[in-house]
Short mmCIF file of C-alpha atoms in Angstrom, two decimals:
data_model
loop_
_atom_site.label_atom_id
_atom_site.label_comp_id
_atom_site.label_asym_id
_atom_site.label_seq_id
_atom_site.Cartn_x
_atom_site.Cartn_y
_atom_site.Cartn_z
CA UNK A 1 47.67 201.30 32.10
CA UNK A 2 47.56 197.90 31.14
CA UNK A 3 51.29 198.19 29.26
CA UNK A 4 52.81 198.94 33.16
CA UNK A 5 50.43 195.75 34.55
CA UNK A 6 51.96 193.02 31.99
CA UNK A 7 55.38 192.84 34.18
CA UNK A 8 53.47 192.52 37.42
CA UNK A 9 51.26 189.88 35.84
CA UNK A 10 54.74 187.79 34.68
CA UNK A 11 55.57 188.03 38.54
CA UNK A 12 52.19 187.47 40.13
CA UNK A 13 50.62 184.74 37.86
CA UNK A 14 53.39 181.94 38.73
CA UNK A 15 52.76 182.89 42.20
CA UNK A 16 49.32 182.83 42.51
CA UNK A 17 49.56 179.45 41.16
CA UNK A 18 52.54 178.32 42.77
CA UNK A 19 50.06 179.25 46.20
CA UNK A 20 46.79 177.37 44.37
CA UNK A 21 48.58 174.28 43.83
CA UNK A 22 50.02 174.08 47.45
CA UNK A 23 46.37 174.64 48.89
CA UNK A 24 45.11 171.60 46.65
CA UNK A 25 47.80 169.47 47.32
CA UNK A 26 46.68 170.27 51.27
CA UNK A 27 42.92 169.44 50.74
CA UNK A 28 43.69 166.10 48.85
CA UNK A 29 45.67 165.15 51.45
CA UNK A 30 42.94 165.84 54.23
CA UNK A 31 40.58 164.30 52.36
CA UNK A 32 42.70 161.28 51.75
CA UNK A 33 43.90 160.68 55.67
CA UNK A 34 42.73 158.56 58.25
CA UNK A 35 40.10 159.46 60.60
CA UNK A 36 40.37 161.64 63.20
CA UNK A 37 40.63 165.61 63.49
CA UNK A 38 44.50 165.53 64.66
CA UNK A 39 45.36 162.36 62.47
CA UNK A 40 43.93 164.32 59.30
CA UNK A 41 45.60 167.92 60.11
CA UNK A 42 49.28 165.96 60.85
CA UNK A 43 48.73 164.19 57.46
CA UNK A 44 48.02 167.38 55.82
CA UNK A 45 49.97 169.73 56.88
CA UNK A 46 52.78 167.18 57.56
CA UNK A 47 55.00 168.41 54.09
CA UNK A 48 54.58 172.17 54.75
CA UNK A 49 55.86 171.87 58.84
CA UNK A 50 58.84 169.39 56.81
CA UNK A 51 59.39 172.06 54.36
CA UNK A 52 59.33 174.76 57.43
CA UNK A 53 61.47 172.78 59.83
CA UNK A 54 64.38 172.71 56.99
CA UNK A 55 64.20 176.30 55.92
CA UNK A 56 64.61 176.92 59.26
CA UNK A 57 67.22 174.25 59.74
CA UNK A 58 69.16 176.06 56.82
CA UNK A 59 69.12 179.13 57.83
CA UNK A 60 69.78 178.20 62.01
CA UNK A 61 72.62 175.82 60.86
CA UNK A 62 70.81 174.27 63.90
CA UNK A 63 69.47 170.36 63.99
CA UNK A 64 65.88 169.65 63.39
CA UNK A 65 63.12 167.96 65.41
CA UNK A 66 62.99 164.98 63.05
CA UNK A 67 66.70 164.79 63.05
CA UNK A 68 67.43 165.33 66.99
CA UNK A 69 64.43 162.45 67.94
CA UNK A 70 66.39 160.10 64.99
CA UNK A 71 69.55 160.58 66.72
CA UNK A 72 68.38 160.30 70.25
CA UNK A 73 66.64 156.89 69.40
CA UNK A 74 69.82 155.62 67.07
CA UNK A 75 71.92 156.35 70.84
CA UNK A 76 69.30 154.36 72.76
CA UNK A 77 69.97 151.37 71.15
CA UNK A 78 73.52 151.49 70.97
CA UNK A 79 73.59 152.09 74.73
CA UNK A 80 71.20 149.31 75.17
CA UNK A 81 72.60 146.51 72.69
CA UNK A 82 75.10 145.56 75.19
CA UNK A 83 72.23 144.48 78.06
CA UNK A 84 71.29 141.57 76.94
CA UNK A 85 72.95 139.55 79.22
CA UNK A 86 72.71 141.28 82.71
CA UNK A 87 76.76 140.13 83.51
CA UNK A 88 77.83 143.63 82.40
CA UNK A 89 76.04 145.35 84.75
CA UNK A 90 76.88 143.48 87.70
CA UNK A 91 80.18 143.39 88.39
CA UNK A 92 80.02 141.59 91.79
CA UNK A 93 78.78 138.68 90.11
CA UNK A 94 81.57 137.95 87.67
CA UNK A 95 83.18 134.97 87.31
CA UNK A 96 86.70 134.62 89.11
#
């Protein structure tokens, strides 16, 4: 019985680990964020929901959350750099 059990154990062990070290990393983090019940579960969880969001992001061939607020923001200011005057937008007052 325990001959048939050694291959399992070569598969199991690393993952069992693998799983341990992941739930540490987790509590250090919560222990380690700022105040506040949603502050501390963002901070710790934050690297697994990353990790998540680009499995899913390779497998979807789809944009991510992170990626689709970065772009949004980066098109914002582009649209908005050229307001700084006010002449642009009002074309009844332009000079002759």
């Amino acid at each position: 019985m325990a001959s048939e059990s050694w291959p399992l154990a070569l598969i199991w062990v690393p993952v069992a680990v693998f799983a341990l070290a992941i739930v540490i990393g987790i509590v250090v983090r919560w222990i380690r964020a700022p105040r506040g019940t949603r502050s501390r579960l963002r901070h710790a969880l934050g690297p697994l929901m990353s990790a998540g969001e680009k499995y899913q992001e390779l497998h979807t061939g789809q944009r991510g959350l992170q990626d689709s607020i970065i772009e949004s923001i980066q098109e914002q200011e582009s649209h908005g750099s050229g307001r700084g005057t006010g002449d642009d937008d009002q074309p009844g007052l332009r000079a002759p």
